[in-house]
CSV table of C-alpha atoms in Angstrom, one decimal:
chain,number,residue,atom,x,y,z
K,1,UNK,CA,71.2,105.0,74.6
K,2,UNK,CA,68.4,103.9,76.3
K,3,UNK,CA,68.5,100.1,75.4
K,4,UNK,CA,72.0,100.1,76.6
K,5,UNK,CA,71.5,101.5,80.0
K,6,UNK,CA,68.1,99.2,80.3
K,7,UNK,CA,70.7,96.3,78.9
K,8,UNK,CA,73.3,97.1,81.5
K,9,UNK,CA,70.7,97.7,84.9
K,10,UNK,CA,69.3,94.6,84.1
K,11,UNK,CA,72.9,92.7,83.9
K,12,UNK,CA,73.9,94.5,86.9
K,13,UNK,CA,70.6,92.7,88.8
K,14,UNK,CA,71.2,89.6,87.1
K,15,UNK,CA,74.8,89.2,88.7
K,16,UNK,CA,73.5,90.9,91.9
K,17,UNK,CA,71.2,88.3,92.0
K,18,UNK,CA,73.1,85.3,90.7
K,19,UNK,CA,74.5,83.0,93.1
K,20,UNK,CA,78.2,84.1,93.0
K,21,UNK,CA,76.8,87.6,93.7
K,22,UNK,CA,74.8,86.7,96.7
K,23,UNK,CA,77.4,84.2,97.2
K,24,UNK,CA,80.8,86.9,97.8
K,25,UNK,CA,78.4,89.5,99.3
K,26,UNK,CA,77.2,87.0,102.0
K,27,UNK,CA,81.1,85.8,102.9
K,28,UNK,CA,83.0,87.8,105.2
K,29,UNK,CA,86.1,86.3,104.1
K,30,UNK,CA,85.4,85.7,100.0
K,31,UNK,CA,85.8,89.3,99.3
K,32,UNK,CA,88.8,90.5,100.6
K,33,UNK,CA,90.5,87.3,99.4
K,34,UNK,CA,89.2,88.2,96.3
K,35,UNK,CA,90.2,91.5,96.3
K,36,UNK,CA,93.8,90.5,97.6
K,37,UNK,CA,93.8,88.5,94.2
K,38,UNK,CA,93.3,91.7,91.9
K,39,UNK,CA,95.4,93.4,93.7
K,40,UNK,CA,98.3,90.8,93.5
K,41,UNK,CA,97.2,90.9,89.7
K,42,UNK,CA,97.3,94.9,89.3
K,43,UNK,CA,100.9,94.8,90.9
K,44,UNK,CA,102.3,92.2,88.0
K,45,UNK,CA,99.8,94.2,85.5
K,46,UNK,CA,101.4,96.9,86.2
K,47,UNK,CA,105.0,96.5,86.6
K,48,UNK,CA,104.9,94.2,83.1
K,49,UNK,CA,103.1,97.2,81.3
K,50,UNK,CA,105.4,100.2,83.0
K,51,UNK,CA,108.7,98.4,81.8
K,52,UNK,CA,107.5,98.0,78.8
K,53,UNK,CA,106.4,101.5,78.2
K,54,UNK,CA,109.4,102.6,79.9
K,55,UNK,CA,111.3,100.5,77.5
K,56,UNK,CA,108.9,102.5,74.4
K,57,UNK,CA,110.4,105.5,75.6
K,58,UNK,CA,113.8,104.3,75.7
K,59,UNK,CA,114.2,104.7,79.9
K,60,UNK,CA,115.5,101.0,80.2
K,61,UNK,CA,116.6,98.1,78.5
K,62,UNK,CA,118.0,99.9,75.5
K,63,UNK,CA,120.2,97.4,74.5
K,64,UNK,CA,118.2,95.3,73.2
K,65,UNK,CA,114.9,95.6,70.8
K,66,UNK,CA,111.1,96.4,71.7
K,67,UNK,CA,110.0,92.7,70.5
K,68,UNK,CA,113.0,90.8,72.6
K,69,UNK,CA,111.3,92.5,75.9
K,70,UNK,CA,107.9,92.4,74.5
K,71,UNK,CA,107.7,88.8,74.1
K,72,UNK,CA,108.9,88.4,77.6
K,73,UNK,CA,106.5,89.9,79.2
K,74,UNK,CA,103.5,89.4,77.6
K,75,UNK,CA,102.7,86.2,78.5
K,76,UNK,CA,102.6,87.9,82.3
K,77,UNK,CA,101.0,90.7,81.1
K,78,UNK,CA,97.6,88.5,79.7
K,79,UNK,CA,98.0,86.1,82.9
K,80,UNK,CA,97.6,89.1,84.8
K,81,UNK,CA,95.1,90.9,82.9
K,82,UNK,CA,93.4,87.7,82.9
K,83,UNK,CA,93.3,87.5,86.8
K,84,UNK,CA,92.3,90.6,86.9
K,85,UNK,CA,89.6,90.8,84.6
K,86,UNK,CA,88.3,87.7,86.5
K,87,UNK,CA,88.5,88.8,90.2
K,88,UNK,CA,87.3,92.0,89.0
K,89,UNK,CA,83.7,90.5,87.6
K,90,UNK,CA,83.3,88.4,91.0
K,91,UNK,CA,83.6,91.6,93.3
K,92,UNK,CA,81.7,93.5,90.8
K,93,UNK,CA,78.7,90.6,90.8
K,94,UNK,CA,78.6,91.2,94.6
K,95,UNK,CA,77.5,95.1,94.5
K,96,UNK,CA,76.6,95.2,91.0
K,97,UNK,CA,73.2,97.3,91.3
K,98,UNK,CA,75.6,99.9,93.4
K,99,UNK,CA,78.0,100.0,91.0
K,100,UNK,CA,75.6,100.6,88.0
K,101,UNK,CA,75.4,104.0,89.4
K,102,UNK,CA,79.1,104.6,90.5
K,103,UNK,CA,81.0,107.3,88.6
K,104,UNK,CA,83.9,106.3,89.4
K,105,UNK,CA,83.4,103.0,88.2
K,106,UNK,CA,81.7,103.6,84.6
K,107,UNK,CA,84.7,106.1,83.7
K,108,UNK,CA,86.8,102.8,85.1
K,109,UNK,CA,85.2,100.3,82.5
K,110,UNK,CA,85.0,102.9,79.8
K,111,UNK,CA,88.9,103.6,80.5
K,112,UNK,CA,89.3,99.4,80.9
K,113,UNK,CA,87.5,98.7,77.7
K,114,UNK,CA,89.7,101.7,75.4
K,115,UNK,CA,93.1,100.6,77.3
K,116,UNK,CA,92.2,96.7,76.5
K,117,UNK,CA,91.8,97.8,73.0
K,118,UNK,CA,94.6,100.1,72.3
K,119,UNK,CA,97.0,97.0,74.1
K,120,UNK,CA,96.5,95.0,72.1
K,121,UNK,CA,95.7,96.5,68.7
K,122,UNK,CA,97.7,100.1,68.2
K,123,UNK,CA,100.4,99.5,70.9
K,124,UNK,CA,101.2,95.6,70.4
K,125,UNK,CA,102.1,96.9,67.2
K,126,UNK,CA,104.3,99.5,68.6
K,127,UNK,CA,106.1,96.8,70.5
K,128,UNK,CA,106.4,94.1,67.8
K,129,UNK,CA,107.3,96.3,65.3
K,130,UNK,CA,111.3,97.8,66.7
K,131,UNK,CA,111.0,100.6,64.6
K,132,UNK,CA,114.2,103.1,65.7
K,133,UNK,CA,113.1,104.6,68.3
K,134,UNK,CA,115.6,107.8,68.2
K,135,UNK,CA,113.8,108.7,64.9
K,136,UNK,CA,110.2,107.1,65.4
K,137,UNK,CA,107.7,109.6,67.4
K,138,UNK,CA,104.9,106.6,67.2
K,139,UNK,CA,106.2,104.2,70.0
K,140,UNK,CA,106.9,107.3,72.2
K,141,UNK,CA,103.6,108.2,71.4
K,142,UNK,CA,102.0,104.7,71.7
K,143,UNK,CA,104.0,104.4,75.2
K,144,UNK,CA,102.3,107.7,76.4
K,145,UNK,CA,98.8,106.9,75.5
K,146,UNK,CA,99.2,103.6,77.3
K,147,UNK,CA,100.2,104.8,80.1
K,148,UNK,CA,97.5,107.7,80.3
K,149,UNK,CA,94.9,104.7,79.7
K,150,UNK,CA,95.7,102.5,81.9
K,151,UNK,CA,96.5,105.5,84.5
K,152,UNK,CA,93.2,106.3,84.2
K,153,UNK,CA,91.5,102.6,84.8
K,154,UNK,CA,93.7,103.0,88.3
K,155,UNK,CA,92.8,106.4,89.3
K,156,UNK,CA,88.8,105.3,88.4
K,157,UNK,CA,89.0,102.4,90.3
K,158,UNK,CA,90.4,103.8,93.3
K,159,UNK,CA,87.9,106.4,93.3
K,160,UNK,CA,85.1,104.2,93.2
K,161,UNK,CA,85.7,103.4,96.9
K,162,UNK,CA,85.4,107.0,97.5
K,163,UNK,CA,82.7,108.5,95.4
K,164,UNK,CA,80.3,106.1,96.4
K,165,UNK,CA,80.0,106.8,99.8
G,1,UNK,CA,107.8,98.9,126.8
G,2,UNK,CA,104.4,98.5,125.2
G,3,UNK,CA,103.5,101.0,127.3
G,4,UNK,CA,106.3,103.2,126.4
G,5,UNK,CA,105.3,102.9,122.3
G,6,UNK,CA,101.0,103.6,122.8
G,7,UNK,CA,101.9,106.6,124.8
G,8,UNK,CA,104.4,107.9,122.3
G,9,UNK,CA,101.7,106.9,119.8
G,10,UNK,CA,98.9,109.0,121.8
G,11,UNK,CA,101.2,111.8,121.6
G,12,UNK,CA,102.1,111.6,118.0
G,13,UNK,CA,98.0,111.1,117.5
G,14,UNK,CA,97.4,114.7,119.3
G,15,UNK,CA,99.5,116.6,117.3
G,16,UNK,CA,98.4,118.6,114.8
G,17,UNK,CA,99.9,116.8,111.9
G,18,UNK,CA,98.3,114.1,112.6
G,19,UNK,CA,94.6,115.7,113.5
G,20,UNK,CA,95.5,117.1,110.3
G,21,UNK,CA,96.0,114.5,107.8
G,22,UNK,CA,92.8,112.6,110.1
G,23,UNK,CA,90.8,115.5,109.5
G,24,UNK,CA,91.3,116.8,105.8
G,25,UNK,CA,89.4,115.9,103.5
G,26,UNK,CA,91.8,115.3,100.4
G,27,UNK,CA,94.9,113.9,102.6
G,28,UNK,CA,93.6,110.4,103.3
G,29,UNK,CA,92.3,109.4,99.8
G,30,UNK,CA,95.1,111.2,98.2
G,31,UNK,CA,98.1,109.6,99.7
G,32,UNK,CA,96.2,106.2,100.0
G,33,UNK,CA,96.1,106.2,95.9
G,34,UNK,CA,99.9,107.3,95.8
G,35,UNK,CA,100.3,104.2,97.9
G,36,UNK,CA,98.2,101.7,95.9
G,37,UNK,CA,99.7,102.9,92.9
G,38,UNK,CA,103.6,103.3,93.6
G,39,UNK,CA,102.8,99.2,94.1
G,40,UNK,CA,102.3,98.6,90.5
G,41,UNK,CA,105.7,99.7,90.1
G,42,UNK,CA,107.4,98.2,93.4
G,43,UNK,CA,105.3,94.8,93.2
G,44,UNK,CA,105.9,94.2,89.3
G,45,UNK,CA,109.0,95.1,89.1
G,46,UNK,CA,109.7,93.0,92.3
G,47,UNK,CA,108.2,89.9,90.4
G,48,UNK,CA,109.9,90.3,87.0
G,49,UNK,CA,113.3,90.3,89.1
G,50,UNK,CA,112.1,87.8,91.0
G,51,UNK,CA,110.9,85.7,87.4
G,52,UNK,CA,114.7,86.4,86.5
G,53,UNK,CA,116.2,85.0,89.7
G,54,UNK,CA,113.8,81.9,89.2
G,55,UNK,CA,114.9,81.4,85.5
G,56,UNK,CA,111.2,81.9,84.0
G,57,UNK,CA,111.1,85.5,82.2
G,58,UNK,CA,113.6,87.2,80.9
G,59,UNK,CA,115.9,84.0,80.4
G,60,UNK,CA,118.3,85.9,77.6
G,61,UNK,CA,119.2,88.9,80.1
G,62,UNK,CA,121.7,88.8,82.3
G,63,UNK,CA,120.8,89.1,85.7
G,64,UNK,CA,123.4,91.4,86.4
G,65,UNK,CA,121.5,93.5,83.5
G,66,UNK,CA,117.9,93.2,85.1
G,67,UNK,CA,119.4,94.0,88.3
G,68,UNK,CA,120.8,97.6,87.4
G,69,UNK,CA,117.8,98.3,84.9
G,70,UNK,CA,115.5,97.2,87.9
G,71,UNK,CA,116.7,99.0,91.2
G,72,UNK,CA,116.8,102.3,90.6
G,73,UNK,CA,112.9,102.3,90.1
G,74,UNK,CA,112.2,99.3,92.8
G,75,UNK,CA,114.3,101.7,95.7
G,76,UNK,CA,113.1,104.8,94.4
G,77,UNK,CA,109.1,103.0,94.6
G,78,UNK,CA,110.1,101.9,97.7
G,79,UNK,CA,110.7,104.8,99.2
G,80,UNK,CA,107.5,106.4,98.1
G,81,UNK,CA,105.8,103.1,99.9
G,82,UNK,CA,108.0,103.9,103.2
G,83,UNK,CA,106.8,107.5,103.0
G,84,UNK,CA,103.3,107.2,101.9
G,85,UNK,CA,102.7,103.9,104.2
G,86,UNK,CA,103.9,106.1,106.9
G,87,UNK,CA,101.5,109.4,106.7
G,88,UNK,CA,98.5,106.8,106.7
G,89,UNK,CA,100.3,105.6,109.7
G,90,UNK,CA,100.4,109.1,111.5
G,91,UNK,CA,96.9,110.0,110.6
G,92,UNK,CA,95.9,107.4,112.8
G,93,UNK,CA,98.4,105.7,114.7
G,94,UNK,CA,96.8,104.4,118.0
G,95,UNK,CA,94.5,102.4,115.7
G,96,UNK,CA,96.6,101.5,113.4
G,97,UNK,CA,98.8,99.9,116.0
G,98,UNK,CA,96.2,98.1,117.3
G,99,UNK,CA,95.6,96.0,114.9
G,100,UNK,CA,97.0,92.6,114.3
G,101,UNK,CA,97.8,92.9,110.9
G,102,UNK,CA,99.9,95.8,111.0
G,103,UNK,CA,102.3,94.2,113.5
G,104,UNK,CA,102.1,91.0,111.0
G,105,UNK,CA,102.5,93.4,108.4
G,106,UNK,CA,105.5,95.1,110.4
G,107,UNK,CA,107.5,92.0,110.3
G,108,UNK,CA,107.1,90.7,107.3
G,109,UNK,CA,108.5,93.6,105.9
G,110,UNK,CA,111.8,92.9,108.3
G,111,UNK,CA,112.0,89.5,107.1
G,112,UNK,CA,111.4,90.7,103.4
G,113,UNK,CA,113.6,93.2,103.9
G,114,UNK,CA,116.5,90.7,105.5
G,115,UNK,CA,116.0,88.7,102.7
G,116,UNK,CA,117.5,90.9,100.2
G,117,UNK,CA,120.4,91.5,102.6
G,118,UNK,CA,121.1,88.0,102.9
G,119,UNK,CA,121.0,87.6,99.1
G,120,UNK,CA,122.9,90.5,98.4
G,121,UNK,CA,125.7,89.5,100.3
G,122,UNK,CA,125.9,85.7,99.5
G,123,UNK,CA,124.9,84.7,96.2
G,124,UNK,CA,124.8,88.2,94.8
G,125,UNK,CA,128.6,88.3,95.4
G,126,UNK,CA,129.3,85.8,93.0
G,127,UNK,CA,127.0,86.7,90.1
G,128,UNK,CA,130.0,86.5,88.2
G,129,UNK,CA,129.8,83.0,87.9
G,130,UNK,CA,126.0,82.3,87.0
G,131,UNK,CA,125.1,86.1,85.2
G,132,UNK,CA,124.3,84.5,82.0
G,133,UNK,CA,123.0,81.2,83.5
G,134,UNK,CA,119.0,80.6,82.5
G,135,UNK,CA,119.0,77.9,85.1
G,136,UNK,CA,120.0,79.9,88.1
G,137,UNK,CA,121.6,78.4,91.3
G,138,UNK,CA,119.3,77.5,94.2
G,139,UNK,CA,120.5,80.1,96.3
G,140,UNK,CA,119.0,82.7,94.2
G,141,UNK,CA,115.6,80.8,93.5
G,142,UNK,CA,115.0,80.7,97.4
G,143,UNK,CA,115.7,84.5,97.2
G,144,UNK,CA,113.3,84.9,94.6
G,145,UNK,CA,110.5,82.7,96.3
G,146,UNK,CA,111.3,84.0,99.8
G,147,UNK,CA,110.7,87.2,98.3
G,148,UNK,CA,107.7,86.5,96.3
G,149,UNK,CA,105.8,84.7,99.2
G,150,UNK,CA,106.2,87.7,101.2
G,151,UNK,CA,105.4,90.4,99.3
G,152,UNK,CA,102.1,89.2,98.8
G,153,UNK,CA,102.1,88.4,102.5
G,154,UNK,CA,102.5,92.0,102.7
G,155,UNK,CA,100.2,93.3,100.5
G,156,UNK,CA,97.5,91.0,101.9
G,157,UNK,CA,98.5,92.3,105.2
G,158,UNK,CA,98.1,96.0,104.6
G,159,UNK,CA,94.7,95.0,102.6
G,160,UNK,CA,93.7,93.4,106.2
G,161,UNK,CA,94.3,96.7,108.1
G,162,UNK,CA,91.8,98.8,106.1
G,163,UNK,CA,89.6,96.0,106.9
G,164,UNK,CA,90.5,96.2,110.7
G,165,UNK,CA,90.2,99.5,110.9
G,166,UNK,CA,87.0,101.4,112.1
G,167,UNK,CA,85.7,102.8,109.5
G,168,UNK,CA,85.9,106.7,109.1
């Protein structure tokens, strides 16, 4: 336990004191635009991960299978993640030291890192598979879990701006 | 009539309501993560009907399907925007007014707002004719940019005004 928090203090001083760190901390205008960007990303995140969870649960799009809609929007869904996961890192590098010590934002990447997981192993399943879902309880299931996850990642990263004060 | 609206806001900032939600604790952070939130499901959803109306997701739907699986949850976000977005508002309204991104934000909003009025009642009208179309007519691509260049507008906006803002 203590070679991974040693490990992760001294990757939060390396990006502190990389150049892109110093580099978005020393903008005034580099960080909000940043920061515009994830949230842009979070709203398509999101959206493409609600209606397909809503879909799970059999709220919309009944009419046709899991994997018709699935296949849809999952290309958005990576892009997203993708812009996210990105813009995330750069405002991270800026106040990484700070955020080392940040509850809000370790239960954040703990959340992140199980949500990432679970999309893509337990519940891409879920969607690919179009099991009935009037007699299946594991997409419902799969959809709930998802949702709880990636609830969680928000609610942490909100918070971060609060509990850090 | 500027005049007329900051005293009306100086008013509304001395009430108790507002001294209230300025004051507590809980209120700000609360409603201000109901707001960043109910835009994962207003935003997204906005951009997968708006991916539809472009003819780039969904292509195999009917629009006239998206449309009615879509709304319900993109008016019923919207509304929690409208009311959320106006609390913050209260708590601190004299400020909040005088920034400049607010008013931008403020009328962006119209114009987003106009937009889906003028598409609603023009090409909307004759969805009959292009439901099942993957290539959509141009009328409903402009829609769809119009609207996707100003919701982020927006969203970049009300980022601005937190930024504006003196801090607490």
């Amino acid at each position: 336990m203590s070679f991974l928090s040693h490990f992760l203090m001294w990757f939060c001083q390396w990006c502190d004191d990389s150049f892109f760190g110093a580099g978005v901390r020393n903008s005034v205008w580099l960080f909000p635009f940043i920061e515009i960007l994830h949230l842009i990303g979070l709203g398509v995140l999101g959206g493409t991960i609600l209606i397909l969870n809503m879909r799970l649960l059999g709220f919309r799009f009944r009419a046709e299978p899991v994997s018709e809609l699935a296949k849809d929007v999952q290309p958005w869904m990576r892009g997203s993640l993708a812009l996210m996961l990105v813009s995330g890192f750069f405002l991270f590098s800026s106040e990484s030291v700070k955020m080392y010590g940040n509850p809000g934002f370790r239960v954040k990447m703990v959340a992140l890192l199980l949500a990432i997981i679970f999309t893509f192993t337990l519940h891409r399943r879920a969607t690919i598979s179009d099991l009935d879902d009037r007699t299946q309880v594991w997409p419902k299931l799969a959809a709930v879990i998802s949702l709880a996850l990636w609830s969680t990642v928000g609610l942490a990263g909100r918070a971060i701006g609060y509990v850090g004060r | 009539m500027s005049s007329h609206v900051v005293s009306f806001l100086q008013w509304l900032h001395n009430t108790g309501f507002s001294a209230w939600l300025r004051d507590s604790m809980w209120a700000e952070p609360i409603i201000e993560t109901i707001h960043v939130l109910t835009l994962t499901l207003f935003f997204g959803f906005a951009v997968l009907l708006d991916l539809r109306l472009l003819g780039v997701a969904l292509r195999s739907r009917r629009v006239s399907e998206v449309l009615n699986q879509l709304n319900p949850w993109l008016i019923a976000g919207f509304l929690v925007l409208i009311a959320s977005g106006t609390l913050l508002f209260c708590g601190d309204p004299v400020a909040f007014y005088s920034t400049i991104f607010f008013k931008i934000k403020m009328v962006l909003l119209l114009v987003a707002g106009l937009n889906v009025l003028v598409f609603s009642s023009t090409i909307a009208r004759k969805l009959d004719e292009w439901d099942l179309d993957s290539r959509t007519p141009a009328g409903a691509k402009i829609a769809a940019i119009v609207s996707l260049v100003f919701w982020v507008a927006i969203i970049a906006a009300g980022r601005a005004i937190a930024y504006a803002l003196p801090p607490p």
